[in-house]
Amino acid sequence: MSTTKIPIYIINLDRSPNRLSYMDKQLSKLKMPFERIVAIDGHQIQPQILQSYQQQSKRSWIHYAALSAGEIGYAFNWHHAWRTVSSHNSKACVVLENDVKIHDNIKKCN
């Protein structure tokens, strides 16, 4: 097994400390440290920015309706996560949302 640890990142909204605690308990039990990525709450995005993205999504051939604030926030979060992990010097990483159940066998993957 490799001695190199794969960094773990958890996407978590400030208003969801219970979910962060849920992840912390699971990963602490497995002795797997993680870094929190502070999630962007789509409902806190400035209205003019939100409307701009909603108008763009309405014109997309993929979407038939404007994206919701939550959907836009979700997309921002994964973009932010990608920027965060790509700025670190790792060949691999794990990015998780804050509501996943982690199987005890995950350590076999590291």
PDB file of N, CA and C in Angstrom:
ATOM      1  N   MET A   1       0.852  -1.186   0.000  1.00  0.00           N
ATOM      2  CA  MET A   1       0.000   0.000   0.000  1.00  0.00           C
ATOM      3  C   MET A   1       0.887   1.235   0.000  1.00  0.00           C
ATOM      4  N   SER A   2       0.475   2.240  -0.722  1.00  0.00           N
ATOM      5  CA  SER A   2       1.212   3.495  -0.810  1.00  0.00           C
ATOM      6  C   SER A   2       1.187   4.243   0.514  1.00  0.00           C
ATOM      7  N   THR A   3       2.297   4.927   0.821  1.00  0.00           N
ATOM      8  CA  THR A   3       2.343   5.739   2.034  1.00  0.00           C
ATOM      9  C   THR A   3       1.889   7.167   1.753  1.00  0.00           C
ATOM     10  N   THR A   4       1.672   7.494   0.499  1.00  0.00           N
ATOM     11  CA  THR A   4       1.194   8.818   0.137  1.00  0.00           C
ATOM     12  C   THR A   4      -0.302   8.899   0.406  1.00  0.00           C
ATOM     13  N   LYS A   5      -0.696   9.925   1.125  1.00  0.00           N
ATOM     14  CA  LYS A   5      -2.111  10.103   1.436  1.00  0.00           C
ATOM     15  C   LYS A   5      -2.783  10.919   0.340  1.00  0.00           C
ATOM     16  N   ILE A   6      -3.932  10.477  -0.055  1.00  0.00           N
ATOM     17  CA  ILE A   6      -4.723  11.223  -1.032  1.00  0.00           C
ATOM     18  C   ILE A   6      -5.532  12.261  -0.256  1.00  0.00           C
ATOM     19  N   PRO A   7      -5.407  13.545  -0.610  1.00  0.00           N
ATOM     20  CA  PRO A   7      -6.164  14.568   0.122  1.00  0.00           C
ATOM     21  C   PRO A   7      -7.671  14.404  -0.078  1.00  0.00           C
ATOM     22  N   ILE A   8      -8.396  14.685   0.996  1.00  0.00           N
ATOM     23  CA  ILE A   8      -9.856  14.595   0.984  1.00  0.00           C
ATOM     24  C   ILE A   8     -10.413  15.987   1.241  1.00  0.00           C
ATOM     25  N   TYR A   9     -11.383  16.377   0.441  1.00  0.00           N
ATOM     26  CA  TYR A   9     -12.046  17.671   0.575  1.00  0.00           C
ATOM     27  C   TYR A   9     -13.541  17.431   0.761  1.00  0.00           C
ATOM     28  N   ILE A  10     -14.136  18.221   1.643  1.00  0.00           N
ATOM     29  CA  ILE A  10     -15.573  18.134   1.894  1.00  0.00           C
ATOM     30  C   ILE A  10     -16.207  19.477   1.553  1.00  0.00           C
ATOM     31  N   ILE A  11     -17.204  19.472   0.673  1.00  0.00           N
ATOM     32  CA  ILE A  11     -17.945  20.683   0.339  1.00  0.00           C
ATOM     33  C   ILE A  11     -19.056  20.838   1.382  1.00  0.00           C
ATOM     34  N   ASN A  12     -19.085  22.004   2.058  1.00  0.00           N
ATOM     35  CA  ASN A  12     -20.017  22.188   3.169  1.00  0.00           C
ATOM     36  C   ASN A  12     -20.461  23.643   3.294  1.00  0.00           C
ATOM     37  N   LEU A  13     -21.781  23.837   3.376  1.00  0.00           N
ATOM     38  CA  LEU A  13     -22.347  25.165   3.610  1.00  0.00           C
ATOM     39  C   LEU A  13     -22.161  25.579   5.072  1.00  0.00           C
ATOM     40  N   ASP A  14     -21.944  26.870   5.299  1.00  0.00           N
ATOM     41  CA  ASP A  14     -21.838  27.383   6.669  1.00  0.00           C
ATOM     42  C   ASP A  14     -23.080  27.056   7.490  1.00  0.00           C
ATOM     43  N   ARG A  15     -24.243  27.029   6.832  1.00  0.00           N
ATOM     44  CA  ARG A  15     -25.490  26.798   7.565  1.00  0.00           C
ATOM     45  C   ARG A  15     -25.767  25.315   7.818  1.00  0.00           C
ATOM     46  N   SER A  16     -24.772  24.460   7.512  1.00  0.00           N
ATOM     47  CA  SER A  16     -24.950  23.018   7.729  1.00  0.00           C
ATOM     48  C   SER A  16     -23.848  22.429   8.608  1.00  0.00           C
ATOM     49  N   PRO A  17     -23.671  22.959   9.833  1.00  0.00           N
ATOM     50  CA  PRO A  17     -22.612  22.407  10.693  1.00  0.00           C
ATOM     51  C   PRO A  17     -22.872  20.957  11.098  1.00  0.00           C
ATOM     52  N   ASN A  18     -24.142  20.561  11.144  1.00  0.00           N
ATOM     53  CA  ASN A  18     -24.463  19.174  11.487  1.00  0.00           C
ATOM     54  C   ASN A  18     -23.951  18.199  10.424  1.00  0.00           C
ATOM     55  N   ARG A  19     -23.983  18.615   9.179  1.00  0.00           N
ATOM     56  CA  ARG A  19     -23.467  17.757   8.107  1.00  0.00           C
ATOM     57  C   ARG A  19     -21.941  17.672   8.154  1.00  0.00           C
ATOM     58  N   LEU A  20     -21.299  18.784   8.496  1.00  0.00           N
ATOM     59  CA  LEU A  20     -19.841  18.761   8.644  1.00  0.00           C
ATOM     60  C   LEU A  20     -19.463  17.830   9.801  1.00  0.00           C
ATOM     61  N   SER A  21     -20.207  17.890  10.875  1.00  0.00           N
ATOM     62  CA  SER A  21     -19.965  17.023  12.024  1.00  0.00           C
ATOM     63  C   SER A  21     -20.146  15.552  11.631  1.00  0.00           C
ATOM     64  N   TYR A  22     -21.165  15.270  10.835  1.00  0.00           N
ATOM     65  CA  TYR A  22     -21.425  13.914  10.339  1.00  0.00           C
ATOM     66  C   TYR A  22     -20.209  13.381   9.576  1.00  0.00           C
ATOM     67  N   MET A  23     -19.652  14.213   8.701  1.00  0.00           N
ATOM     68  CA  MET A  23     -18.484  13.807   7.929  1.00  0.00           C
ATOM     69  C   MET A  23     -17.254  13.676   8.818  1.00  0.00           C
ATOM     70  N   ASP A  24     -17.096  14.611   9.739  1.00  0.00           N
ATOM     71  CA  ASP A  24     -15.950  14.587  10.645  1.00  0.00           C
ATOM     72  C   ASP A  24     -15.946  13.302  11.478  1.00  0.00           C
ATOM     73  N   LYS A  25     -17.088  12.898  11.970  1.00  0.00           N
ATOM     74  CA  LYS A  25     -17.169  11.660  12.767  1.00  0.00           C
ATOM     75  C   LYS A  25     -16.747  10.452  11.941  1.00  0.00           C
ATOM     76  N   GLN A  26     -17.224  10.383  10.723  1.00  0.00           N
ATOM     77  CA  GLN A  26     -16.886   9.239   9.876  1.00  0.00           C
ATOM     78  C   GLN A  26     -15.393   9.199   9.556  1.00  0.00           C
ATOM     79  N   LEU A  27     -14.855  10.343   9.147  1.00  0.00           N
ATOM     80  CA  LEU A  27     -13.455  10.380   8.730  1.00  0.00           C
ATOM     81  C   LEU A  27     -12.497  10.302   9.916  1.00  0.00           C
ATOM     82  N   SER A  28     -12.878  10.871  11.044  1.00  0.00           N
ATOM     83  CA  SER A  28     -12.037  10.776  12.244  1.00  0.00           C
ATOM     84  C   SER A  28     -11.927   9.324  12.700  1.00  0.00           C
ATOM     85  N   LYS A  29     -13.037   8.610  12.648  1.00  0.00           N
ATOM     86  CA  LYS A  29     -13.054   7.192  13.022  1.00  0.00           C
ATOM     87  C   LYS A  29     -12.057   6.401  12.169  1.00  0.00           C
ATOM     88  N   LEU A  30     -11.920   6.813  10.920  1.00  0.00           N
ATOM     89  CA  LEU A  30     -11.002   6.138   9.996  1.00  0.00           C
ATOM     90  C   LEU A  30      -9.604   6.770   9.991  1.00  0.00           C
ATOM     91  N   LYS A  31      -9.415   7.791  10.838  1.00  0.00           N
ATOM     92  CA  LYS A  31      -8.141   8.524  10.915  1.00  0.00           C
ATOM     93  C   LYS A  31      -7.747   9.092   9.550  1.00  0.00           C
ATOM     94  N   MET A  32      -8.729   9.705   8.902  1.00  0.00           N
ATOM     95  CA  MET A  32      -8.520  10.296   7.583  1.00  0.00           C
ATOM     96  C   MET A  32      -8.817  11.794   7.669  1.00  0.00           C
ATOM     97  N   PRO A  33      -7.765  12.617   7.687  1.00  0.00           N
ATOM     98  CA  PRO A  33      -7.993  14.060   7.754  1.00  0.00           C
ATOM     99  C   PRO A  33      -8.605  14.582   6.456  1.00  0.00           C
ATOM    100  N   PHE A  34      -9.274  15.722   6.568  1.00  0.00           N
ATOM    101  CA  PHE A  34      -9.881  16.328   5.389  1.00  0.00           C
ATOM    102  C   PHE A  34      -9.765  17.841   5.491  1.00  0.00           C
ATOM    103  N   GLU A  35      -9.983  18.467   4.362  1.00  0.00           N
ATOM    104  CA  GLU A  35     -10.039  19.927   4.305  1.00  0.00           C
ATOM    105  C   GLU A  35     -11.451  20.319   3.891  1.00  0.00           C
ATOM    106  N   ARG A  36     -11.990  21.289   4.567  1.00  0.00           N
ATOM    107  CA  ARG A  36     -13.332  21.769   4.239  1.00  0.00           C
ATOM    108  C   ARG A  36     -13.246  22.807   3.122  1.00  0.00           C
ATOM    109  N   ILE A  37     -14.124  22.661   2.149  1.00  0.00           N
ATOM    110  CA  ILE A  37     -14.317  23.682   1.126  1.00  0.00           C
ATOM    111  C   ILE A  37     -15.628  24.370   1.476  1.00  0.00           C
ATOM    112  N   VAL A  38     -15.556  25.648   1.777  1.00  0.00           N
ATOM    113  CA  VAL A  38     -16.753  26.394   2.158  1.00  0.00           C
ATOM    114  C   VAL A  38     -17.644  26.539   0.927  1.00  0.00           C
ATOM    115  N   ALA A  39     -18.847  26.010   1.031  1.00  0.00           N
ATOM    116  CA  ALA A  39     -19.786  26.031  -0.081  1.00  0.00           C
ATOM    117  C   ALA A  39     -20.433  27.404  -0.234  1.00  0.00           C
ATOM    118  N   ILE A  40     -20.797  27.704  -1.458  1.00  0.00           N
ATOM    119  CA  ILE A  40     -21.508  28.938  -1.788  1.00  0.00           C
ATOM    120  C   ILE A  40     -23.004  28.631  -1.725  1.00  0.00           C
ATOM    121  N   ASP A  41     -23.713  29.404  -0.931  1.00  0.00           N
ATOM    122  CA  ASP A  41     -25.162  29.246  -0.813  1.00  0.00           C
ATOM    123  C   ASP A  41     -25.814  29.991  -1.971  1.00  0.00           C
ATOM    124  N   GLY A  42     -26.446  29.251  -2.858  1.00  0.00           N
ATOM    125  CA  GLY A  42     -27.066  29.869  -4.027  1.00  0.00           C
ATOM    126  C   GLY A  42     -28.078  30.941  -3.681  1.00  0.00           C
ATOM    127  N   HIS A  43     -28.683  30.830  -2.500  1.00  0.00           N
ATOM    128  CA  HIS A  43     -29.684  31.808  -2.078  1.00  0.00           C
ATOM    129  C   HIS A  43     -29.045  33.095  -1.559  1.00  0.00           C
ATOM    130  N   GLN A  44     -27.711  33.099  -1.453  1.00  0.00           N
ATOM    131  CA  GLN A  44     -26.995  34.291  -1.005  1.00  0.00           C
ATOM    132  C   GLN A  44     -26.271  34.998  -2.158  1.00  0.00           C
ATOM    133  N   ILE A  45     -26.406  34.472  -3.369  1.00  0.00           N
ATOM    134  CA  ILE A  45     -25.782  35.085  -4.539  1.00  0.00           C
ATOM    135  C   ILE A  45     -26.515  36.382  -4.866  1.00  0.00           C
ATOM    136  N   GLN A  46     -25.756  37.417  -5.211  1.00  0.00           N
ATOM    137  CA  GLN A  46     -26.362  38.709  -5.542  1.00  0.00           C
ATOM    138  C   GLN A  46     -27.385  38.526  -6.659  1.00  0.00           C
ATOM    139  N   PRO A  47     -28.552  39.167  -6.522  1.00  0.00           N
ATOM    140  CA  PRO A  47     -29.639  38.970  -7.497  1.00  0.00           C
ATOM    141  C   PRO A  47     -29.235  39.199  -8.952  1.00  0.00           C
ATOM    142  N   GLN A  48     -28.440  40.217  -9.241  1.00  0.00           N
ATOM    143  CA  GLN A  48     -28.075  40.477 -10.639  1.00  0.00           C
ATOM    144  C   GLN A  48     -27.179  39.371 -11.206  1.00  0.00           C
ATOM    145  N   ILE A  49     -26.332  38.789 -10.379  1.00  0.00           N
ATOM    146  CA  ILE A  49     -25.494  37.673 -10.834  1.00  0.00           C
ATOM    147  C   ILE A  49     -26.366  36.442 -11.048  1.00  0.00           C
ATOM    148  N   LEU A  50     -27.238  36.186 -10.115  1.00  0.00           N
ATOM    149  CA  LEU A  50     -28.143  35.051 -10.209  1.00  0.00           C
ATOM    150  C   LEU A  50     -29.011  35.152 -11.469  1.00  0.00           C
ATOM    151  N   GLN A  51     -29.574  36.327 -11.716  1.00  0.00           N
ATOM    152  CA  GLN A  51     -30.421  36.523 -12.889  1.00  0.00           C
ATOM    153  C   GLN A  51     -29.651  36.321 -14.180  1.00  0.00           C
ATOM    154  N   SER A  52     -28.396  36.745 -14.205  1.00  0.00           N
ATOM    155  CA  SER A  52     -27.562  36.560 -15.392  1.00  0.00           C
ATOM    156  C   SER A  52     -27.408  35.072 -15.707  1.00  0.00           C
ATOM    157  N   TYR A  53     -27.091  34.269 -14.700  1.00  0.00           N
ATOM    158  CA  TYR A  53     -26.948  32.828 -14.910  1.00  0.00           C
ATOM    159  C   TYR A  53     -28.280  32.174 -15.250  1.00  0.00           C
ATOM    160  N   GLN A  54     -29.356  32.658 -14.651  1.00  0.00           N
ATOM    161  CA  GLN A  54     -30.671  32.100 -14.961  1.00  0.00           C
ATOM    162  C   GLN A  54     -31.057  32.387 -16.411  1.00  0.00           C
ATOM    163  N   GLN A  55     -30.763  33.580 -16.892  1.00  0.00           N
ATOM    164  CA  GLN A  55     -31.058  33.912 -18.284  1.00  0.00           C
ATOM    165  C   GLN A  55     -30.214  33.059 -19.236  1.00  0.00           C
ATOM    166  N   GLN A  56     -28.951  32.846 -18.893  1.00  0.00           N
ATOM    167  CA  GLN A  56     -28.086  32.007 -19.727  1.00  0.00           C
ATOM    168  C   GLN A  56     -28.618  30.580 -19.783  1.00  0.00           C
ATOM    169  N   SER A  57     -29.071  30.072 -18.640  1.00  0.00           N
ATOM    170  CA  SER A  57     -29.546  28.686 -18.607  1.00  0.00           C
ATOM    171  C   SER A  57     -30.841  28.529 -19.403  1.00  0.00           C
ATOM    172  N   LYS A  58     -31.684  29.560 -19.446  1.00  0.00           N
ATOM    173  CA  LYS A  58     -32.928  29.489 -20.219  1.00  0.00           C
ATOM    174  C   LYS A  58     -32.644  29.391 -21.708  1.00  0.00           C
ATOM    175  N   ARG A  59     -31.536  29.995 -22.164  1.00  0.00           N
ATOM    176  CA  ARG A  59     -31.199  29.977 -23.584  1.00  0.00           C
ATOM    177  C   ARG A  59     -30.433  28.719 -23.989  1.00  0.00           C
ATOM    178  N   SER A  60     -30.020  27.928 -23.012  1.00  0.00           N
ATOM    179  CA  SER A  60     -29.262  26.715 -23.295  1.00  0.00           C
ATOM    180  C   SER A  60     -30.187  25.658 -23.885  1.00  0.00           C
ATOM    181  N   TRP A  61     -29.691  24.918 -24.856  1.00  0.00           N
ATOM    182  CA  TRP A  61     -30.509  23.859 -25.451  1.00  0.00           C
ATOM    183  C   TRP A  61     -30.709  22.702 -24.482  1.00  0.00           C
ATOM    184  N   ILE A  62     -29.892  22.626 -23.432  1.00  0.00           N
ATOM    185  CA  ILE A  62     -30.012  21.541 -22.458  1.00  0.00           C
ATOM    186  C   ILE A  62     -31.151  21.817 -21.474  1.00  0.00           C
ATOM    187  N   HIS A  63     -31.341  23.086 -21.118  1.00  0.00           N
ATOM    188  CA  HIS A  63     -32.332  23.442 -20.099  1.00  0.00           C
ATOM    189  C   HIS A  63     -33.546  24.096 -20.757  1.00  0.00           C
ATOM    190  N   TYR A  64     -34.699  23.766 -20.245  1.00  0.00           N
ATOM    191  CA  TYR A  64     -35.927  24.363 -20.750  1.00  0.00           C
ATOM    192  C   TYR A  64     -36.465  25.416 -19.801  1.00  0.00           C
ATOM    193  N   ALA A  65     -35.878  25.506 -18.621  1.00  0.00           N
ATOM    194  CA  ALA A  65     -36.283  26.511 -17.628  1.00  0.00           C
ATOM    195  C   ALA A  65     -35.023  27.061 -16.975  1.00  0.00           C
ATOM    196  N   ALA A  66     -35.162  28.207 -16.358  1.00  0.00           N
ATOM    197  CA  ALA A  66     -34.021  28.809 -15.672  1.00  0.00           C
ATOM    198  C   ALA A  66     -33.611  27.926 -14.499  1.00  0.00           C
ATOM    199  N   LEU A  67     -32.315  27.868 -14.275  1.00  0.00           N
ATOM    200  CA  LEU A  67     -31.812  27.134 -13.118  1.00  0.00           C
ATOM    201  C   LEU A  67     -32.217  27.850 -11.838  1.00  0.00           C
ATOM    202  N   SER A  68     -32.423  27.080 -10.787  1.00  0.00           N
ATOM    203  CA  SER A  68     -32.764  27.665  -9.494  1.00  0.00           C
ATOM    204  C   SER A  68     -31.498  28.214  -8.832  1.00  0.00           C
ATOM    205  N   ALA A  69     -31.691  29.011  -7.798  1.00  0.00           N
ATOM    206  CA  ALA A  69     -30.550  29.554  -7.039  1.00  0.00           C
ATOM    207  C   ALA A  69     -29.713  28.410  -6.470  1.00  0.00           C
ATOM    208  N   GLY A  70     -30.366  27.378  -5.979  1.00  0.00           N
ATOM    209  CA  GLY A  70     -29.648  26.227  -5.428  1.00  0.00           C
ATOM    210  C   GLY A  70     -28.818  25.506  -6.472  1.00  0.00           C
ATOM    211  N   GLU A  71     -29.372  25.350  -7.677  1.00  0.00           N
ATOM    212  CA  GLU A  71     -28.640  24.678  -8.759  1.00  0.00           C
ATOM    213  C   GLU A  71     -27.431  25.496  -9.190  1.00  0.00           C
ATOM    214  N   ILE A  72     -27.581  26.804  -9.247  1.00  0.00           N
ATOM    215  CA  ILE A  72     -26.462  27.664  -9.620  1.00  0.00           C
ATOM    216  C   ILE A  72     -25.392  27.624  -8.527  1.00  0.00           C
ATOM    217  N   GLY A  73     -25.797  27.673  -7.265  1.00  0.00           N
ATOM    218  CA  GLY A  73     -24.849  27.549  -6.163  1.00  0.00           C
ATOM    219  C   GLY A  73     -24.107  26.227  -6.214  1.00  0.00           C
ATOM    220  N   TYR A  74     -24.825  25.162  -6.526  1.00  0.00           N
ATOM    221  CA  TYR A  74     -24.230  23.826  -6.648  1.00  0.00           C
ATOM    222  C   TYR A  74     -23.132  23.819  -7.712  1.00  0.00           C
ATOM    223  N   ALA A  75     -23.426  24.408  -8.869  1.00  0.00           N
ATOM    224  CA  ALA A  75     -22.430  24.478  -9.940  1.00  0.00           C
ATOM    225  C   ALA A  75     -21.226  25.313  -9.511  1.00  0.00           C
ATOM    226  N   PHE A  76     -21.473  26.439  -8.848  1.00  0.00           N
ATOM    227  CA  PHE A  76     -20.375  27.270  -8.336  1.00  0.00           C
ATOM    228  C   PHE A  76     -19.506  26.468  -7.376  1.00  0.00           C
ATOM    229  N   ASN A  77     -20.127  25.662  -6.525  1.00  0.00           N
ATOM    230  CA  ASN A  77     -19.370  24.892  -5.540  1.00  0.00           C
ATOM    231  C   ASN A  77     -18.411  23.910  -6.187  1.00  0.00           C
ATOM    232  N   TRP A  78     -18.873  23.222  -7.213  1.00  0.00           N
ATOM    233  CA  TRP A  78     -17.977  22.275  -7.869  1.00  0.00           C
ATOM    234  C   TRP A  78     -16.894  22.986  -8.653  1.00  0.00           C
ATOM    235  N   HIS A  79     -17.207  24.137  -9.200  1.00  0.00           N
ATOM    236  CA  HIS A  79     -16.174  24.943  -9.866  1.00  0.00           C
ATOM    237  C   HIS A  79     -15.133  25.393  -8.836  1.00  0.00           C
ATOM    238  N   HIS A  80     -15.602  25.860  -7.688  1.00  0.00           N
ATOM    239  CA  HIS A  80     -14.707  26.289  -6.608  1.00  0.00           C
ATOM    240  C   HIS A  80     -13.857  25.110  -6.119  1.00  0.00           C
ATOM    241  N   ALA A  81     -14.466  23.945  -5.980  1.00  0.00           N
ATOM    242  CA  ALA A  81     -13.729  22.755  -5.543  1.00  0.00           C
ATOM    243  C   ALA A  81     -12.636  22.411  -6.553  1.00  0.00           C
ATOM    244  N   TRP A  82     -12.968  22.456  -7.830  1.00  0.00           N
ATOM    245  CA  TRP A  82     -11.985  22.158  -8.880  1.00  0.00           C
ATOM    246  C   TRP A  82     -10.808  23.129  -8.800  1.00  0.00           C
ATOM    247  N   ARG A  83     -11.093  24.405  -8.634  1.00  0.00           N
ATOM    248  CA  ARG A  83     -10.020  25.400  -8.527  1.00  0.00           C
ATOM    249  C   ARG A  83      -9.161  25.151  -7.288  1.00  0.00           C
ATOM    250  N   THR A  84      -9.804  24.784  -6.182  1.00  0.00           N
ATOM    251  CA  THR A  84      -9.078  24.524  -4.938  1.00  0.00           C
ATOM    252  C   THR A  84      -8.132  23.342  -5.094  1.00  0.00           C
ATOM    253  N   VAL A  85      -8.642  22.227  -5.565  1.00  0.00           N
ATOM    254  CA  VAL A  85      -7.804  21.029  -5.640  1.00  0.00           C
ATOM    255  C   VAL A  85      -6.754  21.129  -6.736  1.00  0.00           C
ATOM    256  N   SER A  86      -7.041  21.846  -7.800  1.00  0.00           N
ATOM    257  CA  SER A  86      -6.052  21.962  -8.870  1.00  0.00           C
ATOM    258  C   SER A  86      -4.895  22.880  -8.485  1.00  0.00           C
ATOM    259  N   SER A  87      -5.089  23.687  -7.457  1.00  0.00           N
ATOM    260  CA  SER A  87      -4.007  24.568  -7.015  1.00  0.00           C
ATOM    261  C   SER A  87      -3.028  23.848  -6.079  1.00  0.00           C
ATOM    262  N   HIS A  88      -3.374  22.635  -5.659  1.00  0.00           N
ATOM    263  CA  HIS A  88      -2.491  21.856  -4.792  1.00  0.00           C
ATOM    264  C   HIS A  88      -1.679  20.885  -5.630  1.00  0.00           C
ATOM    265  N   ASN A  89      -0.604  20.440  -5.075  1.00  0.00           N
ATOM    266  CA  ASN A  89       0.314  19.580  -5.813  1.00  0.00           C
ATOM    267  C   ASN A  89       0.032  18.105  -5.525  1.00  0.00           C
ATOM    268  N   SER A  90      -1.112  17.624  -5.942  1.00  0.00           N
ATOM    269  CA  SER A  90      -1.483  16.222  -5.746  1.00  0.00           C
ATOM    270  C   SER A  90      -1.840  15.615  -7.085  1.00  0.00           C
ATOM    271  N   LYS A  91      -1.492  14.348  -7.245  1.00  0.00           N
ATOM    272  CA  LYS A  91      -1.847  13.647  -8.478  1.00  0.00           C
ATOM    273  C   LYS A  91      -3.285  13.145  -8.441  1.00  0.00           C
ATOM    274  N   ALA A  92      -3.856  13.058  -7.240  1.00  0.00           N
ATOM    275  CA  ALA A  92      -5.225  12.582  -7.080  1.00  0.00           C
ATOM    276  C   ALA A  92      -5.814  13.217  -5.828  1.00  0.00           C
ATOM    277  N   CYS A  93      -7.121  13.218  -5.745  1.00  0.00           N
ATOM    278  CA  CYS A  93      -7.800  13.711  -4.553  1.00  0.00           C
ATOM    279  C   CYS A  93      -9.207  13.120  -4.523  1.00  0.00           C
ATOM    280  N   VAL A  94      -9.866  13.324  -3.390  1.00  0.00           N
ATOM    281  CA  VAL A  94     -11.258  12.919  -3.242  1.00  0.00           C
ATOM    282  C   VAL A  94     -12.034  14.162  -2.823  1.00  0.00           C
ATOM    283  N   VAL A  95     -13.092  14.485  -3.560  1.00  0.00           N
ATOM    284  CA  VAL A  95     -13.971  15.595  -3.199  1.00  0.00           C
ATOM    285  C   VAL A  95     -15.347  14.999  -2.934  1.00  0.00           C
ATOM    286  N   LEU A  96     -15.853  15.287  -1.736  1.00  0.00           N
ATOM    287  CA  LEU A  96     -17.139  14.725  -1.325  1.00  0.00           C
ATOM    288  C   LEU A  96     -18.101  15.828  -0.911  1.00  0.00           C
ATOM    289  N   GLU A  97     -19.353  15.568  -1.109  1.00  0.00           N
ATOM    290  CA  GLU A  97     -20.357  16.441  -0.516  1.00  0.00           C
ATOM    291  C   GLU A  97     -20.530  16.011   0.930  1.00  0.00           C
ATOM    292  N   ASN A  98     -21.198  16.822   1.700  1.00  0.00           N
ATOM    293  CA  ASN A  98     -21.221  16.610   3.146  1.00  0.00           C
ATOM    294  C   ASN A  98     -22.324  15.674   3.642  1.00  0.00           C
ATOM    295  N   ASP A  99     -22.893  14.882   2.764  1.00  0.00           N
ATOM    296  CA  ASP A  99     -23.965  13.982   3.195  1.00  0.00           C
ATOM    297  C   ASP A  99     -23.746  12.539   2.752  1.00  0.00           C
ATOM    298  N   VAL A 100     -22.499  12.194   2.434  1.00  0.00           N
ATOM    299  CA  VAL A 100     -22.236  10.836   1.964  1.00  0.00           C
ATOM    300  C   VAL A 100     -21.949   9.895   3.130  1.00  0.00           C
ATOM    301  N   LYS A 101     -22.284   8.651   2.940  1.00  0.00           N
ATOM    302  CA  LYS A 101     -21.930   7.604   3.897  1.00  0.00           C
ATOM    303  C   LYS A 101     -20.633   6.990   3.402  1.00  0.00           C
ATOM    304  N   ILE A 102     -19.618   7.011   4.249  1.00  0.00           N
ATOM    305  CA  ILE A 102     -18.312   6.492   3.867  1.00  0.00           C
ATOM    306  C   ILE A 102     -18.179   5.060   4.358  1.00  0.00           C
ATOM    307  N   HIS A 103     -17.900   4.183   3.445  1.00  0.00           N
ATOM    308  CA  HIS A 103     -17.736   2.763   3.785  1.00  0.00           C
ATOM    309  C   HIS A 103     -16.382   2.561   4.474  1.00  0.00           C
ATOM    310  N   ASP A 104     -16.352   1.670   5.423  1.00  0.00           N
ATOM    311  CA  ASP A 104     -15.115   1.403   6.163  1.00  0.00           C
ATOM    312  C   ASP A 104     -13.978   0.908   5.261  1.00  0.00           C
ATOM    313  N   ASN A 105     -14.303   0.361   4.108  1.00  0.00           N
ATOM    314  CA  ASN A 105     -13.284  -0.134   3.187  1.00  0.00           C
ATOM    315  C   ASN A 105     -12.580   0.965   2.402  1.00  0.00           C
ATOM    316  N   ILE A 106     -12.948   2.190   2.611  1.00  0.00           N
ATOM    317  CA  ILE A 106     -12.333   3.281   1.835  1.00  0.00           C
ATOM    318  C   ILE A 106     -10.823   3.320   2.022  1.00  0.00           C
ATOM    319  N   LYS A 107     -10.325   2.926   3.164  1.00  0.00           N
ATOM    320  CA  LYS A 107      -8.884   2.964   3.420  1.00  0.00           C
ATOM    321  C   LYS A 107      -8.131   2.036   2.475  1.00  0.00           C
ATOM    322  N   LYS A 108      -8.772   1.024   1.943  1.00  0.00           N
ATOM    323  CA  LYS A 108      -8.117   0.121   1.003  1.00  0.00           C
ATOM    324  C   LYS A 108      -7.826   0.822  -0.318  1.00  0.00           C
ATOM    325  N   CYS A 109      -8.520   1.917  -0.572  1.00  0.00           N
ATOM    326  CA  CYS A 109      -8.330   2.659  -1.818  1.00  0.00           C
ATOM    327  C   CYS A 109      -7.151   3.624  -1.734  1.00  0.00           C
ATOM    328  N   ASN A 110      -6.700   3.926  -0.555  1.00  0.00           N
ATOM    329  CA  ASN A 110      -5.662   4.942  -0.378  1.00  0.00           C
ATOM    330  C   ASN A 110      -4.287   4.378  -0.495  1.00  0.00           C
TER     331      ASN A 110
END
